[in-house]
Short mmCIF file of C-alpha atoms and ligand atoms in Angstrom, two decimals:
data_model
loop_
_atom_site.label_atom_id
_atom_site.label_comp_id
_atom_site.label_asym_id
_atom_site.label_seq_id
_atom_site.Cartn_x
_atom_site.Cartn_y
_atom_site.Cartn_z
CA MET I 1460 3.03 7.30 16.78
CA SER I 1461 2.78 3.37 15.94
CA THR I 1462 5.41 1.70 14.18
CA LEU I 1463 5.68 2.13 10.42
CA ILE I 1464 5.01 -1.23 8.70
CA TYR I 1465 7.88 -0.23 5.93
CA ASP I 1466 10.22 -0.13 8.88
CA LEU I 1467 9.67 -3.71 9.50
CA SER I 1468 11.80 -6.55 7.91
CA LEU I 1469 10.23 -9.85 6.81
CA PRO I 1470 11.63 -11.68 9.94
CA ASP I 1471 10.28 -8.52 12.06
CA ILE I 1472 6.66 -9.18 10.71
CA THR I 1473 6.88 -12.79 11.04
CA SER I 1474 7.88 -12.42 14.87
CA LEU I 1475 4.88 -9.80 15.46
CA LEU I 1476 2.56 -12.38 14.10
CA GLN I 1477 4.14 -15.13 16.42
CA THR I 1478 2.91 -13.08 19.13
CA TRP I 1479 -0.51 -12.93 17.60
CA ASN I 1480 -0.43 -16.58 17.14
CA GLU I 1481 -0.60 -16.15 13.46
CA PRO I 1482 1.39 -18.53 10.90
CA ALA I 1483 4.56 -17.59 9.19
CA TYR I 1484 2.64 -17.60 6.12
CA ARG I 1485 0.65 -14.91 6.89
CA ALA I 1486 3.79 -12.73 7.27
CA LYS I 1487 4.42 -13.41 3.72
CA GLN I 1488 1.44 -12.37 2.43
CA ILE I 1489 1.56 -9.17 4.25
CA TRP I 1490 5.12 -8.79 2.80
CA GLN I 1491 4.00 -9.76 -0.74
CA GLY I 1492 1.20 -7.46 -0.46
CA LEU I 1493 3.33 -4.66 0.38
CA TYR I 1494 6.15 -5.17 -1.98
CA ARG I 1495 4.56 -6.94 -5.07
CA ASN I 1496 0.94 -5.34 -5.06
CA PHE I 1497 2.23 -2.14 -3.52
CA TRP I 1498 -0.66 -2.04 -1.02
CA ASN I 1499 -0.55 0.95 1.42
CA ALA I 1500 -3.57 0.51 3.65
CA PRO I 1501 -4.79 -2.80 5.48
CA GLY I 1502 -8.15 -2.68 3.88
CA GLN I 1503 -6.43 -3.74 0.51
CA PHE I 1504 -4.81 -7.09 1.91
CA THR I 1505 -7.80 -9.14 1.02
CA SER I 1506 -5.68 -12.17 1.07
CA LEU I 1507 -6.14 -11.91 4.99
CA PRO I 1508 -8.70 -12.77 7.19
CA ALA I 1509 -11.00 -9.32 8.21
CA ALA I 1510 -9.96 -9.54 11.70
CA LEU I 1511 -6.25 -9.84 11.37
CA ARG I 1512 -6.63 -6.90 8.43
CA ALA I 1513 -8.25 -4.79 11.22
CA LYS I 1514 -5.55 -5.88 13.70
CA LEU I 1515 -2.84 -4.66 11.47
CA GLY I 1516 -4.51 -1.16 10.96
CA GLU I 1517 -4.69 -0.69 14.79
CA ALA I 1518 -0.90 -1.98 15.15
CA LEU I 1519 0.84 -0.33 12.54
CA GLN I 1520 0.90 2.87 10.64
CA PHE I 1521 0.75 2.23 7.08
CA ASN I 1522 0.94 5.77 5.72
CA ALA I 1523 4.63 7.23 5.90
CA LEU I 1524 4.38 10.10 3.45
CA THR I 1525 1.48 12.29 2.66
CA PRO I 1526 2.51 14.13 -0.84
CA THR I 1527 1.16 17.88 -0.58
CA THR I 1528 2.63 19.15 -3.96
CA THR I 1529 3.33 17.64 -7.16
CA LEU I 1530 5.07 19.35 -9.95
CA GLN I 1531 5.80 18.43 -13.46
CA SER I 1532 8.30 19.95 -15.56
CA ALA I 1533 7.26 21.67 -18.92
CA ASP I 1534 8.88 18.58 -21.15
CA GLY I 1535 6.77 16.22 -18.30
CA GLU I 1536 9.98 14.25 -18.06
CA THR I 1537 10.59 15.16 -14.50
CA VAL I 1538 8.14 14.94 -11.82
CA LYS I 1539 8.83 16.11 -8.34
CA THR I 1540 6.62 15.27 -5.26
CA LEU I 1541 6.95 16.87 -1.81
CA PHE I 1542 5.93 14.73 1.01
CA GLN I 1543 4.88 15.66 4.56
CA LEU I 1544 6.48 13.10 7.26
CA HIS I 1545 4.37 12.13 10.28
CA ASP I 1546 6.03 15.10 12.23
CA GLY I 1547 5.48 17.47 9.75
CA ARG I 1548 9.10 17.70 8.17
CA ALA I 1549 9.04 17.94 4.55
CA ILE I 1550 11.31 15.75 1.90
CA GLU I 1551 11.30 15.44 -1.81
CA ALA I 1552 11.85 12.76 -4.33
CA VAL I 1553 12.07 13.01 -8.02
CA LEU I 1554 11.25 10.87 -10.89
CA MET I 1555 13.14 11.37 -14.08
CA ARG I 1556 11.29 9.65 -17.07
CA TYR I 1557 13.63 9.33 -20.10
CA GLU I 1558 13.70 7.08 -22.72
CA LYS I 1559 13.34 3.46 -21.06
CA ARG I 1560 14.40 4.48 -17.79
CA ASN I 1561 12.28 5.70 -14.95
CA THR I 1562 15.10 6.88 -12.59
CA LEU I 1563 13.63 8.00 -9.21
CA CYS I 1564 15.80 10.20 -6.94
CA ILE I 1565 14.99 9.35 -3.20
CA SER I 1566 15.85 11.46 -0.01
CA THR I 1567 17.78 9.91 3.29
CA GLN I 1568 17.49 12.87 5.46
CA ALA I 1569 15.29 16.18 6.09
CA GLY I 1570 17.76 18.70 5.50
CA CYS I 1571 21.55 18.10 5.69
CA ALA I 1572 24.22 18.60 8.03
CA MET I 1573 27.29 19.08 5.76
CA GLY I 1574 26.73 22.58 4.63
CA CYS I 1575 27.88 22.40 1.03
CA VAL I 1576 27.82 26.06 0.18
CA PHE I 1577 26.15 25.80 -3.36
CA CYS I 1578 23.43 23.01 -2.26
CA ALA I 1579 19.97 24.03 -1.43
CA THR I 1580 19.46 21.30 1.04
CA GLY I 1581 22.82 22.47 2.61
CA GLN I 1582 21.53 26.00 3.13
CA MET I 1583 18.45 24.65 5.19
CA GLY I 1584 20.61 22.73 7.89
CA PHE I 1585 19.93 19.54 9.45
CA LYS I 1586 16.49 18.40 10.42
CA ARG I 1587 16.39 14.56 11.14
CA HIS I 1588 17.42 11.43 9.68
CA LEU I 1589 14.66 9.31 7.87
CA SER I 1590 13.99 6.09 9.11
CA SER I 1591 14.65 2.94 6.74
CA GLY I 1592 10.67 3.04 6.19
CA GLU I 1593 10.42 6.41 5.29
CA ILE I 1594 13.11 5.91 2.61
CA VAL I 1595 11.42 2.45 1.15
CA ALA I 1596 8.14 4.21 1.24
CA GLN I 1597 9.43 6.86 -1.23
CA VAL I 1598 10.23 4.00 -3.81
CA MET I 1599 7.04 2.18 -3.17
CA TYR I 1600 5.04 5.52 -3.59
CA TYR I 1601 6.19 5.79 -7.10
CA ALA I 1602 6.04 1.98 -7.66
CA ARG I 1603 2.54 2.59 -7.11
CA ALA I 1604 2.01 5.91 -9.06
CA LEU I 1605 3.80 4.74 -12.20
CA GLN I 1606 0.96 1.89 -12.35
CA THR I 1607 -1.63 4.66 -12.74
CA SER I 1608 -2.57 6.10 -16.25
CA GLU I 1609 -1.55 9.54 -15.23
CA PHE I 1610 1.80 8.82 -14.34
CA SER I 1611 2.56 6.04 -17.03
CA LYS I 1612 3.90 8.45 -19.77
CA ASN I 1613 5.44 5.58 -21.53
CA SER I 1614 3.12 2.40 -21.19
CA GLU I 1615 6.16 0.25 -21.71
CA VAL I 1616 7.90 1.26 -18.56
CA SER I 1617 5.91 1.23 -15.93
CA ASN I 1618 8.00 0.41 -12.94
CA VAL I 1619 10.93 2.29 -11.58
CA THR I 1620 14.18 1.08 -13.23
CA ASN I 1621 16.62 3.05 -11.30
CA VAL I 1622 17.09 4.39 -8.00
CA VAL I 1623 19.67 7.26 -7.15
CA VAL I 1624 20.03 8.20 -3.56
CA MET I 1625 21.05 11.85 -4.16
CA GLY I 1626 18.06 13.59 -2.65
CA MET I 1627 17.95 15.46 0.25
CA GLY I 1628 20.47 14.54 2.89
CA GLU I 1629 24.04 12.63 3.01
CA PRO I 1630 23.27 9.07 2.70
CA PHE I 1631 26.35 7.90 4.55
CA HIS I 1632 25.66 10.19 7.30
CA ASN I 1633 22.48 7.88 7.66
CA TYR I 1634 24.33 4.77 7.03
CA GLU I 1635 22.47 1.97 8.86
CA ASN I 1636 18.75 3.08 7.68
CA THR I 1637 20.15 3.65 4.04
CA MET I 1638 21.30 0.15 3.76
CA ALA I 1639 18.53 -1.34 5.60
CA ALA I 1640 16.43 0.43 3.08
CA ILE I 1641 17.82 -0.84 0.11
CA ASP I 1642 18.21 -4.33 1.73
CA ARG I 1643 14.64 -4.43 2.13
CA LEU I 1644 13.86 -3.19 -1.43
CA ASN I 1645 16.51 -6.05 -2.65
CA ASP I 1646 14.58 -8.70 -0.97
CA PRO I 1647 13.72 -11.35 -3.53
CA ASP I 1648 10.70 -12.41 -2.06
CA GLY I 1649 9.42 -8.84 -1.99
CA TYR I 1650 10.19 -5.96 -4.43
CA ASN I 1651 13.16 -7.66 -5.73
CA PHE I 1652 14.96 -4.33 -6.55
CA GLY I 1653 18.54 -5.34 -7.48
CA ALA I 1654 21.50 -3.84 -5.75
CA ARG I 1655 23.22 -2.71 -9.05
CA ARG I 1656 20.25 -0.48 -9.81
CA PHE I 1657 21.18 1.52 -7.04
CA THR I 1658 23.51 4.39 -6.87
CA ILE I 1659 24.40 6.07 -3.58
CA SER I 1660 26.21 9.44 -3.81
CA THR I 1661 27.97 10.70 -0.88
CA VAL I 1662 29.95 14.03 -0.11
CA GLY I 1663 32.84 11.66 1.05
CA LEU I 1664 32.53 10.45 4.41
CA VAL I 1665 35.94 8.30 4.39
CA PRO I 1666 35.27 5.83 7.18
CA ALA I 1667 31.68 5.01 5.42
CA ILE I 1668 33.36 4.58 2.20
CA ARG I 1669 35.87 2.13 3.53
CA ARG I 1670 32.86 0.31 5.54
CA PHE I 1671 30.92 0.20 2.20
CA ALA I 1672 33.85 -1.20 0.44
CA ALA I 1673 34.33 -3.88 3.04
CA GLU I 1674 30.68 -4.86 2.79
CA LYS I 1675 31.59 -5.46 -1.09
CA ARG I 1676 27.90 -4.25 -1.97
CA GLN I 1677 26.95 -4.33 -5.59
CA VAL I 1678 25.32 -0.83 -5.44
CA ASN I 1679 27.14 1.76 -7.54
CA LEU I 1680 29.12 4.74 -5.80
CA ALA I 1681 29.15 8.26 -6.54
CA VAL I 1682 31.54 10.64 -4.75
CA SER I 1683 30.74 14.34 -4.92
CA LEU I 1684 34.28 15.73 -5.63
CA HIS I 1685 33.76 19.26 -7.22
CA ALA I 1686 37.19 20.57 -6.53
CA ALA I 1687 40.82 18.89 -7.11
CA ASP I 1688 42.75 20.76 -4.43
CA ASP I 1689 41.92 21.31 -0.44
CA ALA I 1690 41.72 24.99 -0.65
CA LEU I 1691 39.03 25.07 -3.03
CA ARG I 1692 37.04 22.03 -2.01
CA THR I 1693 36.92 23.29 1.45
CA SER I 1694 35.63 26.45 0.44
CA MET I 1695 32.79 24.85 -1.44
CA LEU I 1696 32.51 21.55 0.81
CA PRO I 1697 33.23 21.96 4.58
CA VAL I 1698 33.45 18.56 5.08
CA ASN I 1699 36.92 18.67 3.23
CA LYS I 1700 38.29 19.84 6.53
CA SER I 1701 38.03 16.25 8.29
CA TYR I 1702 38.36 14.34 4.61
CA PRO I 1703 40.95 16.18 2.60
CA VAL I 1704 41.07 15.34 -1.30
CA ASP I 1705 44.12 13.03 -1.31
CA GLU I 1706 42.55 10.92 1.79
CA LEU I 1707 39.13 10.68 0.09
CA LEU I 1708 40.81 9.71 -3.51
CA GLN I 1709 42.72 6.89 -1.73
CA ALA I 1710 39.66 5.45 -0.02
CA CYS I 1711 37.96 5.74 -3.35
CA ARG I 1712 41.23 3.89 -5.33
CA ASP I 1713 40.94 1.19 -2.40
CA TYR I 1714 37.34 1.04 -2.88
CA ALA I 1715 37.93 0.28 -6.76
CA ALA I 1716 40.45 -2.37 -6.26
CA ALA I 1717 38.64 -4.34 -3.55
CA THR I 1718 35.41 -4.24 -5.54
CA GLY I 1719 36.23 -3.95 -9.06
CA ARG I 1720 33.53 -1.39 -9.46
CA ARG I 1721 33.91 1.80 -10.98
CA VAL I 1722 33.62 5.21 -8.74
CA THR I 1723 31.66 8.24 -10.30
CA PHE I 1724 32.99 11.51 -9.23
CA GLU I 1725 30.45 14.38 -9.57
CA TRP I 1726 31.55 17.64 -10.32
CA ALA I 1727 29.07 20.85 -10.50
CA LEU I 1728 30.64 23.05 -12.72
CA VAL I 1729 30.62 26.65 -11.51
CA ASP I 1730 31.58 29.37 -13.70
CA GLY I 1731 35.18 30.69 -13.26
CA VAL I 1732 35.47 28.79 -10.05
CA ASN I 1733 36.17 24.90 -10.54
CA ASP I 1734 35.71 24.76 -14.15
CA THR I 1735 39.19 25.88 -15.13
CA PRO I 1736 41.70 23.71 -17.38
CA GLU I 1737 44.09 23.98 -14.45
CA GLN I 1738 41.64 22.22 -11.96
CA ALA I 1739 40.96 19.90 -14.93
CA LEU I 1740 44.57 18.94 -15.42
CA LEU I 1741 45.01 18.46 -11.58
CA LEU I 1742 42.26 16.35 -11.44
CA ALA I 1743 43.30 14.17 -14.33
CA GLY I 1744 46.55 13.77 -12.77
CA LYS I 1745 44.94 12.70 -9.50
CA LEU I 1746 42.49 10.11 -10.87
CA LYS I 1747 44.77 8.62 -13.21
CA GLY I 1748 44.88 4.77 -13.31
CA MET I 1749 41.59 4.42 -11.46
CA LEU I 1750 38.70 2.88 -12.48
CA CYS I 1751 36.49 5.94 -12.38
CA HIS I 1752 34.37 8.30 -14.35
CA VAL I 1753 33.81 12.03 -13.90
CA ASN I 1754 29.98 13.27 -14.06
CA ALA I 1755 30.24 16.90 -14.67
CA ILE I 1756 27.02 18.98 -14.60
CA PRO I 1757 26.88 22.80 -14.90
CA LEU I 1758 25.61 24.26 -11.23
CA ASN I 1759 22.29 24.60 -10.73
CA PRO I 1760 21.28 28.35 -9.19
CA THR I 1761 20.53 28.37 -5.72
CA GLU I 1762 19.30 31.29 -3.68
CA GLY I 1763 21.98 31.13 -0.93
CA TYR I 1764 24.88 31.05 -3.39
CA ALA I 1765 26.23 33.79 -5.81
CA GLY I 1766 28.05 31.29 -8.20
CA LYS I 1767 26.83 30.62 -11.59
CA GLY I 1768 26.52 27.59 -13.84
CA THR I 1769 29.47 27.17 -16.47
CA THR I 1770 28.54 27.58 -20.16
CA ARG I 1771 28.25 24.90 -22.66
CA GLU I 1772 31.56 25.79 -24.06
CA ARG I 1773 33.65 25.71 -20.76
CA ALA I 1774 31.99 22.78 -19.84
CA VAL I 1775 32.99 20.96 -23.02
CA LYS I 1776 36.67 22.35 -22.52
CA PHE I 1777 36.82 21.04 -19.04
CA ARG I 1778 35.89 17.45 -20.22
CA ASP I 1779 38.28 17.76 -23.12
CA VAL I 1780 41.26 18.25 -20.70
CA LEU I 1781 40.01 15.01 -18.69
CA THR I 1782 39.66 12.82 -21.59
CA ARG I 1783 42.99 13.76 -23.23
CA ASN I 1784 44.31 12.75 -19.94
CA GLY I 1785 42.75 9.61 -19.89
CA VAL I 1786 39.99 10.20 -17.66
CA PRO I 1787 36.41 9.41 -18.91
CA CYS I 1788 33.91 12.32 -18.54
CA THR I 1789 30.42 13.17 -19.56
CA ILE I 1790 28.45 16.23 -19.29
CA ARG I 1791 25.02 15.85 -17.88
CA LEU I 1792 22.06 17.61 -18.66
CA ARG I 1793 20.23 19.90 -16.45
CA ARG I 1794 16.72 18.18 -15.93
CA GLY I 1795 13.75 20.02 -14.35
CA MET I 1796 15.13 23.12 -13.79
CA ASP I 1797 11.72 24.74 -14.08
CA ILE I 1798 10.04 22.91 -11.08
CA GLN I 1799 13.37 23.32 -8.98
CA ALA I 1800 14.12 19.62 -9.16
CA GLY I 1801 17.71 19.93 -10.48
CA CYS I 1802 20.34 18.68 -8.03
CA GLY I 1803 20.74 20.90 -5.15
CA GLN I 1804 17.43 22.35 -5.37
CA LEU I 1805 15.51 20.01 -3.15
CA ALA I 1806 14.85 22.45 -0.39
CA SER I 1807 11.79 22.40 0.97
CA ARG I 1808 9.58 25.34 0.65
CA VAL I 1809 7.28 24.68 3.38
N1 LIG O 3076 24.98 14.12 0.05
C1 LIG O 3076 24.93 13.72 -1.22
C2 LIG O 3076 23.78 13.23 -2.11
C3 LIG O 3076 22.87 14.29 -2.21
S1 LIG O 3076 23.43 15.88 -3.28
C4 LIG O 3076 26.09 14.26 -2.05
O1 LIG O 3076 26.41 15.45 -1.81
O2 LIG O 3076 26.57 13.39 -2.75
C5 LIG O 3076 23.48 15.05 -5.07
C6 LIG O 3076 24.49 15.77 -5.80
O3 LIG O 3076 23.99 17.08 -6.24
C7 LIG O 3076 25.88 15.72 -5.41
O4 LIG O 3076 26.65 15.63 -6.13
C8 LIG O 3076 25.79 17.43 -4.89
O5 LIG O 3076 27.17 17.83 -4.88
C9 LIG O 3076 24.92 17.84 -6.05
N2 LIG O 3076 24.79 19.14 -6.02
C10 LIG O 3076 24.03 19.84 -4.85
N3 LIG O 3076 24.22 21.17 -5.25
C11 LIG O 3076 23.87 21.39 -6.51
C12 LIG O 3076 23.52 22.27 -7.39
N4 LIG O 3076 23.21 23.66 -7.00
N5 LIG O 3076 24.06 22.07 -8.46
C13 LIG O 3076 24.46 21.22 -9.24
N6 LIG O 3076 24.70 19.88 -8.28
C14 LIG O 3076 24.46 19.99 -7.12
FE1 LIG O 3077 24.27 17.49 1.86
FE2 LIG O 3077 24.98 16.59 -0.54
FE3 LIG O 3077 23.82 19.16 -0.09
FE4 LIG O 3077 26.46 18.40 0.27
S1 LIG O 3077 25.78 18.34 -1.31
S2 LIG O 3077 24.74 19.72 1.70
S3 LIG O 3077 26.07 16.61 1.33
S4 LIG O 3077 22.92 17.07 0.36
#
């Protein structure tokens, strides 16, 4: 397959055009066509001479993702798209349209190597990393779709307002490509999507968290904790054997101190497993004094895991123990469950 155009940075496109004896401003026209107009076929680049359009089409691949299925939740707020990649692998992206936000959840890998027992993506195993362009293309797909009437449920907000890197895959296992994608979307001459509007969620790969902190990125960080002691966390997240709870929390504490940014801890509440007052109390003790916030969400059921989501009552109790002990906690709603678009249900069925 020829190179995917979304895999190229502006300097990459500029040097490619140089080899074709084309001036640098042509590269910028291409860049703006891609990231300002969301064009995705060479024929649309009407600002370019026809011969250059043809050459672009021969040299580069414009079609990164082929949408194969689109599902909408009954309330119309959640849309999930299943995409096929050039090699036949499948990934998913989910758009959540709520009030004045269009939050897009994107994937960084086909499958995932981390094997968290309650996660549908983990249950399917690792297929491959996505290229930076395949990550970028998911955002461009929805940026384009939101401009069409069938997608713009709310005509006031016809753009993507937030991107959460919480779809299939572990973004810190595909660090370079994920960051390259964010940098490309961030470019002020292109899509100009602010770093602070991204949130990356990691299972807790400590060296990558330390690297992320050292790079002082403005991107928000979420860490999937789910348990406050090693025995329980290892039983749910095998990666805990390599990066145990206290080591992980130390890296998070250092991140918050170095960047002044708040860490979000994710906690999927499993009935009778990690939703007990004992776990909440242990957690509160470990998070004490850290600039952080706990996002608790009742577990979404998956085929490969017997655990059930917590009841509303137990979730509220869990939250109250945390807040009484000085740790802010919110209980999130489960969205898009009827289309298997809730967290962890993004396993492709193709
Ligand atoms: N690999 C990253 C990001 C993708 S998973 C990570 O693990 O953080 C996004 C979030 O969904 C994580 O917090 C993950 O723990 C959570 N999750 C996975 N399966 C879930 C399920 N069945 N119910 C609720 N949350 C789940
Ligand atoms: Fe991978 Fe995240 Fe699922 Fe764990 S929860 S298997 S890290 S996608």
